[in-house]
PDB file of C-alpha atoms in Angstrom:
ATOM      1  CA  UNK V   1      99.623  87.170 106.581  1.00 80.00           C
ATOM      2  CA  UNK V   2     101.757  88.101 103.229  1.00 81.00           C
ATOM      3  CA  UNK V   3     103.818  90.883 105.183  1.00 78.00           C
ATOM      4  CA  UNK V   4     104.833  88.215 107.684  1.00 78.00           C
ATOM      5  CA  UNK V   5     106.093  86.185 104.671  1.00 78.00           C
ATOM      6  CA  UNK V   6     107.283  89.155 102.955  1.00 80.00           C
ATOM      7  CA  UNK V   7     109.312  90.242 105.712  1.00 76.00           C
ATOM      8  CA  UNK V   8     110.105  86.757 106.750  1.00 75.00           C
ATOM      9  CA  UNK V   9     113.814  87.836 108.387  1.00 80.00           C
ATOM     10  CA  UNK V  10     112.199  90.492 110.251  1.00 75.00           C
ATOM     11  CA  UNK V  11     109.326  88.266 111.272  1.00 73.00           C
ATOM     12  CA  UNK V  12     111.774  85.796 112.701  1.00 77.00           C
ATOM     13  CA  UNK V  13     113.803  88.558 114.488  1.00 75.00           C
ATOM     14  CA  UNK V  14     116.859  88.798 112.609  1.00 80.00           C
ATOM     15  CA  UNK V  15     116.417  92.446 112.138  1.00 74.00           C
ATOM     16  CA  UNK V  16     114.187  95.243 112.699  1.00 73.00           C
ATOM     17  CA  UNK V  17     111.689  96.476 110.235  1.00 70.00           C
ATOM     18  CA  UNK V  18     112.832 100.205 110.139  1.00 74.00           C
ATOM     19  CA  UNK V  19     116.020 101.873 110.555  1.00 73.00           C
ATOM     20  CA  UNK V  20     117.177 105.287 110.948  1.00 76.00           C
ATOM     21  CA  UNK V  21     114.717 107.552 111.781  1.00 76.00           C
ATOM     22  CA  UNK V  22     112.056 104.731 112.984  1.00 75.00           C
ATOM     23  CA  UNK V  23     114.612 103.314 115.330  1.00 75.00           C
ATOM     24  CA  UNK V  24     116.330 106.446 116.443  1.00 74.00           C
ATOM     25  CA  UNK V  25     113.438 109.294 116.636  1.00 78.00           C
ATOM     26  CA  UNK V  26     110.126 107.416 116.115  1.00 80.00           C
ATOM     27  CA  UNK V  27     110.614 104.594 118.550  1.00 81.00           C
ATOM     28  CA  UNK V  28     111.958 106.677 121.416  1.00 83.00           C
ATOM     29  CA  UNK V  29     109.034 108.782 121.145  1.00 82.00           C
ATOM     30  CA  UNK V  30     106.590 105.532 120.904  1.00 83.00           C
ATOM     31  CA  UNK V  31     108.500 103.936 123.936  1.00 85.00           C
ATOM     32  CA  UNK V  32     107.891 107.234 125.879  1.00 87.00           C
ATOM     33  CA  UNK V  33     104.300 107.871 125.410  1.00 86.00           C
ATOM     34  CA  UNK V  34     103.935 103.967 126.249  1.00 87.00           C
ATOM     35  CA  UNK V  35     106.072 104.299 129.796  1.00 88.00           C
ATOM     36  CA  UNK V  36     104.010 107.250 130.430  1.00 87.00           C
ATOM     37  CA  UNK V  37     100.659 105.612 129.775  1.00 87.00           C
ATOM     38  CA  UNK V  38     101.702 102.630 131.469  1.00 87.00           C
ATOM     39  CA  UNK V  39     102.284 104.536 134.703  1.00 89.00           C
ATOM     40  CA  UNK V  40      98.740 106.387 134.462  1.00 88.00           C
ATOM     41  CA  UNK V  41     100.141 109.667 133.123  1.00 87.00           C
ATOM     42  CA  UNK V  42      99.043 111.404 129.816  1.00 84.00           C
ATOM     43  CA  UNK V  43     102.198 111.758 127.777  1.00 82.00           C
ATOM     44  CA  UNK V  44     101.506 115.722 127.607  1.00 82.00           C
ATOM     45  CA  UNK V  45     105.386 116.966 127.756  1.00 81.00           C
ATOM     46  CA  UNK V  46     108.468 114.976 127.310  1.00 80.00           C
ATOM     47  CA  UNK V  47     111.708 116.746 128.959  1.00 81.00           C
ATOM     48  CA  UNK V  48     114.115 114.540 126.853  1.00 79.00           C
ATOM     49  CA  UNK V  49     113.451 116.577 123.562  1.00 73.00           C
ATOM     50  CA  UNK V  50     115.210 120.036 123.077  1.00 77.00           C
ATOM     51  CA  UNK V  51     114.590 121.680 126.492  1.00 80.00           C
ATOM     52  CA  UNK V  52     111.248 120.047 126.796  1.00 79.00           C
ATOM     53  CA  UNK V  53     108.595 119.579 124.220  1.00 78.00           C
ATOM     54  CA  UNK V  54     104.877 118.762 124.096  1.00 79.00           C
ATOM     55  CA  UNK V  55     105.047 115.152 123.070  1.00 77.00           C
ATOM     56  CA  UNK V  56     101.173 114.604 122.899  1.00 72.00           C
ATOM     57  CA  UNK V  57     100.789 117.208 120.058  1.00 67.00           C
ATOM     58  CA  UNK V  58     104.066 115.935 118.120  1.00 71.00           C
ATOM     59  CA  UNK V  59     103.640 113.660 115.101  1.00 68.00           C
ATOM     60  CA  UNK V  60     106.425 111.666 115.680  1.00 75.00           C
ATOM     61  CA  UNK V  61     104.804 110.141 118.600  1.00 76.00           C
ATOM     62  CA  UNK V  62     101.468 109.335 117.353  1.00 78.00           C
ATOM     63  CA  UNK V  63      99.872 108.842 120.704  1.00 79.00           C
ATOM     64  CA  UNK V  64      96.189 108.486 119.114  1.00 82.00           C
ATOM     65  CA  UNK V  65      96.944 106.366 116.299  1.00 84.00           C
ATOM     66  CA  UNK V  66      95.674 102.870 117.078  1.00 87.00           C
ATOM     67  CA  UNK V  67      98.426 101.245 115.208  1.00 86.00           C
ATOM     68  CA  UNK V  68     100.752 102.669 117.821  1.00 84.00           C
ATOM     69  CA  UNK V  69      98.959 101.357 120.600  1.00 85.00           C
ATOM     70  CA  UNK V  70     100.450  97.905 120.232  1.00 87.00           C
ATOM     71  CA  UNK V  71     103.622  99.604 121.937  1.00 85.00           C
ATOM     72  CA  UNK V  72     101.596  98.896 125.370  1.00 85.00           C
ATOM     73  CA  UNK V  73     102.468  95.305 124.967  1.00 84.00           C
ATOM     74  CA  UNK V  74     106.031  96.220 125.006  1.00 81.00           C
ATOM     75  CA  UNK V  75     108.206  98.726 123.129  1.00 77.00           C
ATOM     76  CA  UNK V  76     110.822  96.195 121.600  1.00 79.00           C
ATOM     77  CA  UNK V  77     112.085  95.857 117.980  1.00 78.00           C
ATOM     78  CA  UNK V  78     109.743  93.160 117.735  1.00 83.00           C
ATOM     79  CA  UNK V  79     106.640  95.650 118.636  1.00 83.00           C
ATOM     80  CA  UNK V  80     108.134  97.724 116.098  1.00 83.00           C
ATOM     81  CA  UNK V  81     108.296  95.068 113.280  1.00 83.00           C
ATOM     82  CA  UNK V  82     104.798  93.983 114.118  1.00 86.00           C
ATOM     83  CA  UNK V  83     103.466  97.427 113.986  1.00 85.00           C
ATOM     84  CA  UNK V  84     104.984  97.827 110.608  1.00 87.00           C
ATOM     85  CA  UNK V  85     103.662  94.579 109.269  1.00 89.00           C
ATOM     86  CA  UNK V  86     100.247  95.604 110.725  1.00 90.00           C
ATOM     87  CA  UNK V  87     100.252  98.659 108.522  1.00 90.00           C
ATOM     88  CA  UNK V  88     101.691  96.526 105.307  1.00 92.00           C
ATOM     89  CA  UNK V  89      98.505  94.334 106.310  1.00 92.00           C
ATOM     90  CA  UNK V  90      95.764  97.023 106.343  1.00 94.00           C
ATOM     91  CA  UNK V  91      97.198  98.439 103.108  1.00 94.00           C
ATOM     92  CA  UNK V  92      96.765  95.014 101.570  1.00 94.00           C
ATOM     93  CA  UNK V  93      93.189  94.643 102.807  1.00 95.00           C
ATOM     94  CA  UNK V  94      91.956  98.343 102.318  1.00 96.00           C
ATOM     95  CA  UNK V  95      93.626  98.228  98.588  1.00 96.00           C
ATOM     96  CA  UNK V  96      91.687  94.893  97.970  1.00 96.00           C
ATOM     97  CA  UNK V  97      88.286  96.142  99.268  1.00 96.00           C
ATOM     98  CA  UNK V  98      88.901  99.487  96.951  1.00 96.00           C
ATOM     99  CA  UNK V  99      89.568  97.321  94.029  1.00 96.00           C
ATOM    100  CA  UNK V 100      86.357  95.185  94.638  1.00 96.00           C
ATOM    101  CA  UNK V 101      84.295  98.506  94.789  1.00 94.00           C
ATOM    102  CA  UNK V 102      85.400  99.466  91.361  1.00 93.00           C
ATOM    103  CA  UNK V 103      84.235  95.837  90.012  1.00 93.00           C
ATOM    104  CA  UNK V 104      87.789  94.257  89.569  1.00 95.00           C
ATOM    105  CA  UNK V 105      87.795  90.378  89.813  1.00 96.00           C
ATOM    106  CA  UNK V 106      89.073  88.808  93.293  1.00 95.00           C
ATOM    107  CA  UNK V 107      92.460  87.983  91.289  1.00 96.00           C
ATOM    108  CA  UNK V 108      92.891  91.392  89.846  1.00 96.00           C
ATOM    109  CA  UNK V 109      92.082  93.004  93.394  1.00 96.00           C
ATOM    110  CA  UNK V 110      94.467  90.816  95.049  1.00 95.00           C
ATOM    111  CA  UNK V 111      97.356  91.838  92.556  1.00 95.00           C
ATOM    112  CA  UNK V 112      96.604  95.299  92.925  1.00 95.00           C
ATOM    113  CA  UNK V 113      96.654  95.056  96.582  1.00 94.00           C
ATOM    114  CA  UNK V 114      99.921  93.277  96.504  1.00 93.00           C
ATOM    115  CA  UNK V 115     101.234  95.934  93.988  1.00 94.00           C
ATOM    116  CA  UNK V 116     100.322  98.993  95.781  1.00 93.00           C
ATOM    117  CA  UNK V 117     101.216  97.705  99.323  1.00 91.00           C
ATOM    118  CA  UNK V 118     104.248  96.141  98.713  1.00 90.00           C
ATOM    119  CA  UNK V 119     105.685  98.296  96.381  1.00 89.00           C
ATOM    120  CA  UNK V 120     109.330  99.744  96.524  1.00 87.00           C
ATOM    121  CA  UNK V 121     107.895 103.127  97.721  1.00 86.00           C
ATOM    122  CA  UNK V 122     106.157 102.026 100.678  1.00 86.00           C
ATOM    123  CA  UNK V 123     108.861  99.476 101.526  1.00 85.00           C
ATOM    124  CA  UNK V 124     111.359 102.197 101.203  1.00 82.00           C
ATOM    125  CA  UNK V 125     109.461 104.300 103.699  1.00 81.00           C
ATOM    126  CA  UNK V 126     109.595 101.860 106.463  1.00 80.00           C
ATOM    127  CA  UNK V 127     111.929 104.555 108.245  1.00 79.00           C
ATOM    128  CA  UNK V 128     108.954 106.667 108.667  1.00 82.00           C
ATOM    129  CA  UNK V 129     106.433 104.618 110.632  1.00 82.00           C
ATOM    130  CA  UNK V 130     103.547 107.070 110.380  1.00 81.00           C
ATOM    131  CA  UNK V 131     103.888 107.746 106.805  1.00 85.00           C
ATOM    132  CA  UNK V 132     103.242 104.117 106.372  1.00 87.00           C
ATOM    133  CA  UNK V 133     100.170 104.128 108.551  1.00 87.00           C
ATOM    134  CA  UNK V 134      98.550 107.125 106.495  1.00 89.00           C
ATOM    135  CA  UNK V 135      99.192 105.659 103.143  1.00 91.00           C
ATOM    136  CA  UNK V 136      98.273 102.513 104.051  1.00 92.00           C
ATOM    137  CA  UNK V 137      94.714 103.833 104.764  1.00 93.00           C
ATOM    138  CA  UNK V 138      94.212 105.811 101.656  1.00 94.00           C
ATOM    139  CA  UNK V 139      92.808 103.164  99.769  1.00 95.00           C
ATOM    140  CA  UNK V 140      90.236 102.747 102.509  1.00 95.00           C
ATOM    141  CA  UNK V 141      89.318 106.254 102.375  1.00 94.00           C
ATOM    142  CA  UNK V 142      88.658 105.972  98.249  1.00 95.00           C
ATOM    143  CA  UNK V 143      86.793 102.800  99.023  1.00 95.00           C
ATOM    144  CA  UNK V 144      84.357 104.800 101.296  1.00 95.00           C
ATOM    145  CA  UNK V 145      84.532 107.867  98.694  1.00 94.00           C
ATOM    146  CA  UNK V 146      83.556 105.066  95.955  1.00 93.00           C
ATOM    147  CA  UNK V 147      80.441 103.842  97.928  1.00 92.00           C
ATOM    148  CA  UNK V 148      79.510 107.103  98.913  1.00 91.00           C
ATOM    149  CA  UNK V 149      79.394 108.009  95.499  1.00 92.00           C
ATOM    150  CA  UNK V 150      77.574 104.918  94.189  1.00 89.00           C
ATOM    151  CA  UNK V 151      74.885 104.260  97.353  1.00 87.00           C
ATOM    152  CA  UNK V 152      75.120 107.840  99.032  1.00 84.00           C
ATOM    153  CA  UNK V 153      74.670 106.217 102.628  1.00 89.00           C
ATOM    154  CA  UNK V 154      75.379 107.820 105.805  1.00 91.00           C
ATOM    155  CA  UNK V 155      77.506 104.733 106.946  1.00 93.00           C
ATOM    156  CA  UNK V 156      80.001 105.361 104.094  1.00 92.00           C
ATOM    157  CA  UNK V 157      80.287 109.032 105.242  1.00 92.00           C
ATOM    158  CA  UNK V 158      80.974 107.965 108.741  1.00 94.00           C
ATOM    159  CA  UNK V 159      83.040 105.168 107.635  1.00 93.00           C
ATOM    160  CA  UNK V 160      85.188 107.639 105.516  1.00 92.00           C
ATOM    161  CA  UNK V 161      85.405 110.218 108.032  1.00 93.00           C
ATOM    162  CA  UNK V 162      86.439 107.942 110.911  1.00 94.00           C
ATOM    163  CA  UNK V 163      89.546 106.445 108.472  1.00 93.00           C
ATOM    164  CA  UNK V 164      90.444 110.102 107.756  1.00 92.00           C
ATOM    165  CA  UNK V 165      90.482 110.706 111.481  1.00 90.00           C
ATOM    166  CA  UNK V 166      92.647 107.580 111.666  1.00 89.00           C
ATOM    167  CA  UNK V 167      94.878 109.226 109.291  1.00 89.00           C
ATOM    168  CA  UNK V 168      95.096 112.644 111.341  1.00 87.00           C
ATOM    169  CA  UNK V 169      96.039 110.816 114.305  1.00 84.00           C
ATOM    170  CA  UNK V 170      98.850 108.885 112.543  1.00 80.00           C
ATOM    171  CA  UNK V 171      99.932 112.509 112.447  1.00 74.00           C
ATOM    172  CA  UNK V 172     102.286 112.607 109.623  1.00 78.00           C
ATOM    173  CA  UNK V 173     101.647 115.644 107.679  1.00 83.00           C
ATOM    174  CA  UNK V 174     103.025 115.207 104.242  1.00 86.00           C
ATOM    175  CA  UNK V 175     101.077 112.104 103.181  1.00 88.00           C
ATOM    176  CA  UNK V 176      98.002 113.401 104.854  1.00 88.00           C
ATOM    177  CA  UNK V 177      97.969 116.114 102.610  1.00 92.00           C
ATOM    178  CA  UNK V 178      98.871 113.949  99.596  1.00 91.00           C
ATOM    179  CA  UNK V 179      95.899 111.611 100.868  1.00 91.00           C
ATOM    180  CA  UNK V 180      93.240 114.640 101.226  1.00 92.00           C
ATOM    181  CA  UNK V 181      94.118 115.951  97.719  1.00 94.00           C
ATOM    182  CA  UNK V 182      93.886 112.679  96.022  1.00 94.00           C
ATOM    183  CA  UNK V 183      90.708 111.700  97.619  1.00 93.00           C
ATOM    184  CA  UNK V 184      89.229 115.362  97.021  1.00 93.00           C
ATOM    185  CA  UNK V 185      90.322 115.192  93.458  1.00 95.00           C
ATOM    186  CA  UNK V 186      88.892 111.558  93.084  1.00 93.00           C
ATOM    187  CA  UNK V 187      85.302 112.716  94.593  1.00 91.00           C
ATOM    188  CA  UNK V 188      85.210 115.753  92.308  1.00 93.00           C
ATOM    189  CA  UNK V 189      85.955 113.529  89.304  1.00 92.00           C
ATOM    190  CA  UNK V 190      83.310 111.222  90.331  1.00 89.00           C
ATOM    191  CA  UNK V 191      80.652 113.909  90.527  1.00 88.00           C
ATOM    192  CA  UNK V 192      81.722 115.898  87.462  1.00 89.00           C
ATOM    193  CA  UNK V 193      82.953 113.537  84.719  1.00 86.00           C
ATOM    194  CA  UNK V 194      81.449 109.860  85.460  1.00 80.00           C
ATOM    195  CA  UNK V 195      78.077 109.113  83.627  1.00 71.00           C
ATOM    196  CA  UNK V 196      77.200 105.641  85.070  1.00 62.00           C
ATOM    197  CA  UNK V 197      74.336 105.817  87.312  1.00 53.00           C
ATOM    198  CA  UNK V 198      74.982 105.659  91.127  1.00 46.00           C
TER     199      UNK V 198
END
């Protein structure tokens, strides 16, 4: 519920959470995908971009990102705000889970989640919704990496792989590369430099 309170003006409909690219580039792509799906067509091609463009393959549309499926309800400023707030909520939960997996107490995990999820960096990126979706999922990938290191269970490998697939479907290439590099470095440091028992 914290994103709903933190962005209370947007929650009440006094503004849209996201501006510039979120409104003028991403939102029309989300709207086109939702309209195509509601009419029973796969959103493979858009005649409205340039001289025609493959919309299903474009990262701006994020057609396979589960957060963007919210636009099937309707494509309004309210659903854009709701999708953004949902991203921040996912970020809070995933950071909390990761902090707890490191052994932090509940209060410290909550503080960590608030600092990471509602930082100026993330709030300032609301103009790139796909960016926020990937950054929100990053601590969850670290959570599964930590659990895989400690327990070595197949479920953790599958969980981490599913979250990484979700990041790929969120489709913003830059944070996906950042996230992948961080997780690879984290996993490597666990294997090479950590001495505690798994």
